PDB file of C-alpha atoms in Angstrom:
ATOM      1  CA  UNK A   1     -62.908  89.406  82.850  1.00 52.00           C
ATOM      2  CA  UNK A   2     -60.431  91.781  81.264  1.00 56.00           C
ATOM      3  CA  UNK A   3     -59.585  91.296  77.432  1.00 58.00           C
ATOM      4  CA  UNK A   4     -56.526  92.410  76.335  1.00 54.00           C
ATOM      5  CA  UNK A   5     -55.681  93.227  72.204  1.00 57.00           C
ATOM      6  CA  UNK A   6     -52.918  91.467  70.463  1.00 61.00           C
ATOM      7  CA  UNK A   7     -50.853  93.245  67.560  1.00 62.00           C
ATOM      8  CA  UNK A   8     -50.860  91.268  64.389  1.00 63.00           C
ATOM      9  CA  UNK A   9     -47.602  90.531  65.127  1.00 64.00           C
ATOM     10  CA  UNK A  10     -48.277  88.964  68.596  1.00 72.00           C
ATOM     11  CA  UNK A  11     -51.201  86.933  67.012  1.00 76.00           C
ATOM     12  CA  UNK A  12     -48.969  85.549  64.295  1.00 74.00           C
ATOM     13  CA  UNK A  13     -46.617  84.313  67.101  1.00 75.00           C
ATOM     14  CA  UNK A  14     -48.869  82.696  68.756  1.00 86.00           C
ATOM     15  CA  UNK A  15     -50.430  80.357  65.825  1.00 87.00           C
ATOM     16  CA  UNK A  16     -46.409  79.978  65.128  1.00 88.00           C
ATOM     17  CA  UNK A  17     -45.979  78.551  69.031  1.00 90.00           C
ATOM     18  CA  UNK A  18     -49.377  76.696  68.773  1.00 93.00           C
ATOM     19  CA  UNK A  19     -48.323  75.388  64.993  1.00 94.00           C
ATOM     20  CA  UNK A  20     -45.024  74.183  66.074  1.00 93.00           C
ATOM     21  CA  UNK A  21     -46.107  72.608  69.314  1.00 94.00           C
ATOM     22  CA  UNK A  22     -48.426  70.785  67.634  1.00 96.00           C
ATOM     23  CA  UNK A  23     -46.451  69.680  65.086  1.00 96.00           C
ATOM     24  CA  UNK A  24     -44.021  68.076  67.869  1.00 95.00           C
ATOM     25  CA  UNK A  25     -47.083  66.603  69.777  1.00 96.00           C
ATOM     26  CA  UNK A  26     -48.393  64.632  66.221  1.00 97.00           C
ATOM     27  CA  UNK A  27     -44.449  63.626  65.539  1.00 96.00           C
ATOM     28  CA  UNK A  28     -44.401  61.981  69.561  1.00 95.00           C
ATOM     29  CA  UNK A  29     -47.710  60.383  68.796  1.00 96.00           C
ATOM     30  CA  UNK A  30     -47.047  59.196  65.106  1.00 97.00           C
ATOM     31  CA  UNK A  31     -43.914  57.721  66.566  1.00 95.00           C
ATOM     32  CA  UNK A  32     -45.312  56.184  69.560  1.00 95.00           C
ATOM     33  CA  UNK A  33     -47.379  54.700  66.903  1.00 96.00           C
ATOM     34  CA  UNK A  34     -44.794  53.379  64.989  1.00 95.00           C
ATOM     35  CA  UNK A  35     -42.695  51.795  68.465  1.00 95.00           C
ATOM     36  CA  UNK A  36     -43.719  52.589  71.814  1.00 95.00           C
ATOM     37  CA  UNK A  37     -40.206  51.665  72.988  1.00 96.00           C
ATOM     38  CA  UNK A  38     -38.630  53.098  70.571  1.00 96.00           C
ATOM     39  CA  UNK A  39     -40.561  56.616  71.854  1.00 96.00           C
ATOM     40  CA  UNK A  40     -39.952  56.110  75.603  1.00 96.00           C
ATOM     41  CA  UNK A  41     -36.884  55.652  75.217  1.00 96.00           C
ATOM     42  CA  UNK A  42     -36.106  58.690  72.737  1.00 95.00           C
ATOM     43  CA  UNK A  43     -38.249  60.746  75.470  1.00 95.00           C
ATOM     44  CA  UNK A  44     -36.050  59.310  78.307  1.00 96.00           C
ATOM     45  CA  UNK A  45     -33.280  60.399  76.751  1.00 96.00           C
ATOM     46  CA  UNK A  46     -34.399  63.799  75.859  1.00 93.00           C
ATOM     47  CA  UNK A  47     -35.542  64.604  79.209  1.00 95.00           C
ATOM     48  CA  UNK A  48     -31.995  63.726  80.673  1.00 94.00           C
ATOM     49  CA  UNK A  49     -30.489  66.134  78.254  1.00 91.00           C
ATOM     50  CA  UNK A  50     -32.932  68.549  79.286  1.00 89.00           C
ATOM     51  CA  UNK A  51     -32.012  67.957  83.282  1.00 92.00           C
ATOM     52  CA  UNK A  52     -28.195  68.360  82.183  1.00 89.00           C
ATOM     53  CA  UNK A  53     -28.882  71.319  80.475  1.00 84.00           C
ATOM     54  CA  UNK A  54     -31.167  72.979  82.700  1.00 87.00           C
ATOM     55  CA  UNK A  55     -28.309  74.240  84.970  1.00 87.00           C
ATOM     56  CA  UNK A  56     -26.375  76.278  82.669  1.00 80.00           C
ATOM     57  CA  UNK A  57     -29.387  77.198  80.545  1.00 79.00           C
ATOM     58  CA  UNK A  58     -30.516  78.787  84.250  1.00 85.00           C
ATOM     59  CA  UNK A  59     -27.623  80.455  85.377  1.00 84.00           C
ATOM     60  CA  UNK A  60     -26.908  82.257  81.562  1.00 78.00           C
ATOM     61  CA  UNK A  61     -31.020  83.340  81.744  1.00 79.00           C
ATOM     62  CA  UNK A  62     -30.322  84.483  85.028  1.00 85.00           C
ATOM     63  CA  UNK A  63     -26.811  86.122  83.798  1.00 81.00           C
ATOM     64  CA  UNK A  64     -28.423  87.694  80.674  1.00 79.00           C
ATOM     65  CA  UNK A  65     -31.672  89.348  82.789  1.00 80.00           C
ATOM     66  CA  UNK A  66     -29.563  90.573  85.915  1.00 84.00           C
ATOM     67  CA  UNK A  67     -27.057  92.445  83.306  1.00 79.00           C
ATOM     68  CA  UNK A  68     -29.965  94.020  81.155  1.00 76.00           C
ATOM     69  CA  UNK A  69     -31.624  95.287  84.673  1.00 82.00           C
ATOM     70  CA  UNK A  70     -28.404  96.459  86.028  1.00 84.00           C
ATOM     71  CA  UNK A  71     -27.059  98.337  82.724  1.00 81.00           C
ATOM     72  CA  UNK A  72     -28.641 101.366  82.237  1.00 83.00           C
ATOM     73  CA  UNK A  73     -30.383 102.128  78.154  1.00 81.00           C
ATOM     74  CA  UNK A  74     -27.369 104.859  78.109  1.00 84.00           C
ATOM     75  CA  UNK A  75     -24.831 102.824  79.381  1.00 82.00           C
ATOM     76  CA  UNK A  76     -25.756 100.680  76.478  1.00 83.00           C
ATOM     77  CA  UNK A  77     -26.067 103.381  74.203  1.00 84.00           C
ATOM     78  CA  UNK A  78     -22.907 104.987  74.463  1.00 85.00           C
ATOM     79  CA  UNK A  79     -20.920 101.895  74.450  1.00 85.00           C
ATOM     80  CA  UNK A  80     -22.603 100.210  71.727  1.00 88.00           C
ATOM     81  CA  UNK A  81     -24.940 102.925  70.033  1.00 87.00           C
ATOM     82  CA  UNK A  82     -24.440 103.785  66.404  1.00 84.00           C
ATOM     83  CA  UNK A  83     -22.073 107.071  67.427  1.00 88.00           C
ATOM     84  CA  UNK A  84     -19.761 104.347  69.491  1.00 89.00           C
ATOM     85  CA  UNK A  85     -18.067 103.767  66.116  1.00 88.00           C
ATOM     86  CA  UNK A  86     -15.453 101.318  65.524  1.00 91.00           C
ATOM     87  CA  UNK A  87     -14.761 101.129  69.222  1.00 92.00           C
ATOM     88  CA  UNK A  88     -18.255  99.640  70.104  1.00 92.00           C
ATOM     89  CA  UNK A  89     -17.923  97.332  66.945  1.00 93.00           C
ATOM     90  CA  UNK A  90     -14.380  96.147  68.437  1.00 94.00           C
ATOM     91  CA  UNK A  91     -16.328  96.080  71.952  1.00 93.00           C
ATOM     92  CA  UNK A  92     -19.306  94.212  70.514  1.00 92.00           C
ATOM     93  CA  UNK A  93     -17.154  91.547  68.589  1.00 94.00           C
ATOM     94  CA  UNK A  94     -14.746  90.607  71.698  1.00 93.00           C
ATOM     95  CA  UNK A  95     -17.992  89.950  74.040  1.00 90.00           C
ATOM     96  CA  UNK A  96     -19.475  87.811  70.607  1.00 90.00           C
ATOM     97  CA  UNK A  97     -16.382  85.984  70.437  1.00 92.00           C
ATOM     98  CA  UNK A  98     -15.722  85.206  74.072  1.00 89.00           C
ATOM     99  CA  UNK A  99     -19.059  84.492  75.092  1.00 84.00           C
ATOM    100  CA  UNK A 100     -20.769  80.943  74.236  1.00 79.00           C
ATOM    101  CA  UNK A 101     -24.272  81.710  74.622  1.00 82.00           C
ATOM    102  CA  UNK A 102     -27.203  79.251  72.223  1.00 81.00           C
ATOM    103  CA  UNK A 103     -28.754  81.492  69.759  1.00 82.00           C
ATOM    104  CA  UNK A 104     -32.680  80.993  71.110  1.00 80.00           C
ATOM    105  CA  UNK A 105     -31.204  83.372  73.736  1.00 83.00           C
ATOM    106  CA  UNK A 106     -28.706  85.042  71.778  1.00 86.00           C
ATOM    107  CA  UNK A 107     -31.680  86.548  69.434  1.00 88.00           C
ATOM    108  CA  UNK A 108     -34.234  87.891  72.081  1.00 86.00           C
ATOM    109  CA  UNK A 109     -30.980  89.485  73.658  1.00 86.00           C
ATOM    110  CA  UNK A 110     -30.062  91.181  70.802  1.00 88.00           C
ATOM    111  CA  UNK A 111     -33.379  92.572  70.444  1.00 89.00           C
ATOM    112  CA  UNK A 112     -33.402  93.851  73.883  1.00 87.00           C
ATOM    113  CA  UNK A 113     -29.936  95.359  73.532  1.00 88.00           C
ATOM    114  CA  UNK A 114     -31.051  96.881  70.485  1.00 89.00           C
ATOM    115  CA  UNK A 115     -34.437  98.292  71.946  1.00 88.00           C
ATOM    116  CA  UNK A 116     -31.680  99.750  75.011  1.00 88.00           C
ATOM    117  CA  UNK A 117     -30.175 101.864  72.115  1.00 89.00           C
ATOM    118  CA  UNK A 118     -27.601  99.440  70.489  1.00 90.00           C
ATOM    119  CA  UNK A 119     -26.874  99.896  67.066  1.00 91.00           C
ATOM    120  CA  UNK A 120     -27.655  97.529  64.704  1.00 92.00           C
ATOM    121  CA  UNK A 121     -23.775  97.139  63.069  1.00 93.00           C
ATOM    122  CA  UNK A 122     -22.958  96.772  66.649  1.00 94.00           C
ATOM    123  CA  UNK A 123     -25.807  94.177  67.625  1.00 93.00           C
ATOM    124  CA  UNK A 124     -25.221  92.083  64.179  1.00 93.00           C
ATOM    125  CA  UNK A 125     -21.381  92.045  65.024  1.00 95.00           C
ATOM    126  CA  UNK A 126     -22.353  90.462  68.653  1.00 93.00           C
ATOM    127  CA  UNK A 127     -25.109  88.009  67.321  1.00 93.00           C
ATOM    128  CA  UNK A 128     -22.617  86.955  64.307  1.00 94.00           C
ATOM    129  CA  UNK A 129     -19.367  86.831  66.546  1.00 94.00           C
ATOM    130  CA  UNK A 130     -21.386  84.838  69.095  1.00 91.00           C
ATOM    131  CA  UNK A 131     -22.075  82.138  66.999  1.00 92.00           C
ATOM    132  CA  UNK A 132     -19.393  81.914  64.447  1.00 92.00           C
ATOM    133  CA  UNK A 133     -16.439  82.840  66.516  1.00 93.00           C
ATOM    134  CA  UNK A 134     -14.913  80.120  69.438  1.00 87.00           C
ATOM    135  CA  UNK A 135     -12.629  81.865  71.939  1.00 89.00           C
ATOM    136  CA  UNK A 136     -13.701  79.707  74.291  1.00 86.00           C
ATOM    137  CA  UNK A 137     -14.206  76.613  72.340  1.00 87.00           C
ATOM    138  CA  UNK A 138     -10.808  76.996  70.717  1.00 91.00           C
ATOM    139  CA  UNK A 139      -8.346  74.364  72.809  1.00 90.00           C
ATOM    140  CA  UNK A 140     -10.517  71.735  71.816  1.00 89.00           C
ATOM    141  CA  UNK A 141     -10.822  72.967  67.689  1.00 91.00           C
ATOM    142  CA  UNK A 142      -7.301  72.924  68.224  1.00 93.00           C
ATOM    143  CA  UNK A 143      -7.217  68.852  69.291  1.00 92.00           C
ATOM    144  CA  UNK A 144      -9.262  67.811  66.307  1.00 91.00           C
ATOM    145  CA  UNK A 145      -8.013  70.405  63.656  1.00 92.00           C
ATOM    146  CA  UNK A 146      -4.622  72.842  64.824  1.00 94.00           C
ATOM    147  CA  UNK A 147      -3.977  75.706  65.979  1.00 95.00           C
ATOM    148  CA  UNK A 148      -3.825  77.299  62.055  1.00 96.00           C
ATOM    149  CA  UNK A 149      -6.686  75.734  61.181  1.00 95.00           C
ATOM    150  CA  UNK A 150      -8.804  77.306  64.182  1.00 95.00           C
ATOM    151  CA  UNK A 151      -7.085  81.041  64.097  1.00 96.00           C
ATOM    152  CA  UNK A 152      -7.667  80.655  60.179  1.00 96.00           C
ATOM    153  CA  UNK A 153     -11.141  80.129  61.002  1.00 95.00           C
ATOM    154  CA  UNK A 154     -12.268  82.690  63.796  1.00 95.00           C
ATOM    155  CA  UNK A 155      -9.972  85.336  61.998  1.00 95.00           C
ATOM    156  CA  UNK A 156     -11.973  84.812  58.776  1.00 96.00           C
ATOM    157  CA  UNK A 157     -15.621  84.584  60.963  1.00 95.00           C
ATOM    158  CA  UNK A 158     -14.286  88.107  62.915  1.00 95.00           C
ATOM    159  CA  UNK A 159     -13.955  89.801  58.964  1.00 96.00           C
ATOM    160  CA  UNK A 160     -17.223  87.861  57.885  1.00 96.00           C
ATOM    161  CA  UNK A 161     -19.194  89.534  60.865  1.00 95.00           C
ATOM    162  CA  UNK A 162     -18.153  92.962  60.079  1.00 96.00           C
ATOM    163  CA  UNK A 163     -18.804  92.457  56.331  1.00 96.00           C
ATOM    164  CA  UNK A 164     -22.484  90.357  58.080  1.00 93.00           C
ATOM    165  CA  UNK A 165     -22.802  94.140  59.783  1.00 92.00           C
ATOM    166  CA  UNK A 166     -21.877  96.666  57.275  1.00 92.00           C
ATOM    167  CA  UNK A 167     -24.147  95.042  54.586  1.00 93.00           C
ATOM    168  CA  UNK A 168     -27.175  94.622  57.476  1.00 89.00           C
ATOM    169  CA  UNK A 169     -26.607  98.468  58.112  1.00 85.00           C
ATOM    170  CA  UNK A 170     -26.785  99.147  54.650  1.00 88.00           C
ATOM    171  CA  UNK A 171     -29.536  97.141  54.062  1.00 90.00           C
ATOM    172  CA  UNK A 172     -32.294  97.881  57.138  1.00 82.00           C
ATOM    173  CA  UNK A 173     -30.948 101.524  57.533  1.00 68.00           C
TER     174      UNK A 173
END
């Protein structure tokens, strides 16, 4: 049997997955505890949201991996490196804004656009643009709000990510 070593860092992920999935497992049985029907039927429930979410949560996973194996590390690098400038911010906070993407992918993305050669003003715009921004989301912000309400918004997220990036840059640079 081969062993293989773990970084510090990998080991502390792995008591984090191990901690957290236990902590789930004791809530399910300390609630099953409390009413079994109660349970089943909270499980029932949660596995139909998982079956209508499956789908999408596929095809994006399958989206995200075939576009990080088909863009090359420069490609990446000289549209969204540090030397891209304001043009790869710009770049970087029209594909945040447009795209509607959960953040437990956005994240591991990011890092693996930023590992391609992204820069991290660039990456932070994306990631904060992503989830503060709602191009896509916008006709219905503008049935429960209007349509001053929701440009007031994204227009104030867009500035907020660049300020989010220029004090990240500042700060892990």
């Amino acid at each position: 049997m081969r062993r293989v070593a773990c970084s510090g860092q990998e080991t502390g992920a792995i008591v984090d997955i191990i901690l957290f999935y236990g902590l789930a497992v004791a809530g399910v049985v300390w609630s099953y505890t409390k009413s079994r029907q109660k349970t089943r039927q909270a499980l029932k429930k949660s596995w139909k949201s998982f079956e209508n979410i499956l789908p999408s949560f596929a095809f994006i996973m399958l989206l995200i991996g075939a576009s990080l194996a088909l863009i090359s590390p420069l490609a990446v690098s000289k549209l969204l490196g540090t030397q891209s400038g304001w043009a790869g911010l710009c770049m970087a906070a029209a594909l945040g804004s447009i795209t509607l993407i959960p953040g437990f992918i956005a994240f591991p993305l990011a890092r693996a656009v930023l590992e391609m050669g992204a820069g991290m003003m660039q990456v932070a715009v994306f990631v904060s643009t992503l989830m503060m921004v709602g191009v896509v989301t916008a006709p219905m912000e503008i049935q429960f709000f209007n349509r001053k309400t929701m440009l007031l918004r994204n227009g104030m997220s867009v500035l907020y990510s660049f300020a989010v990036a220029y004090v990240l840059a500042k700060v892990a640079g």
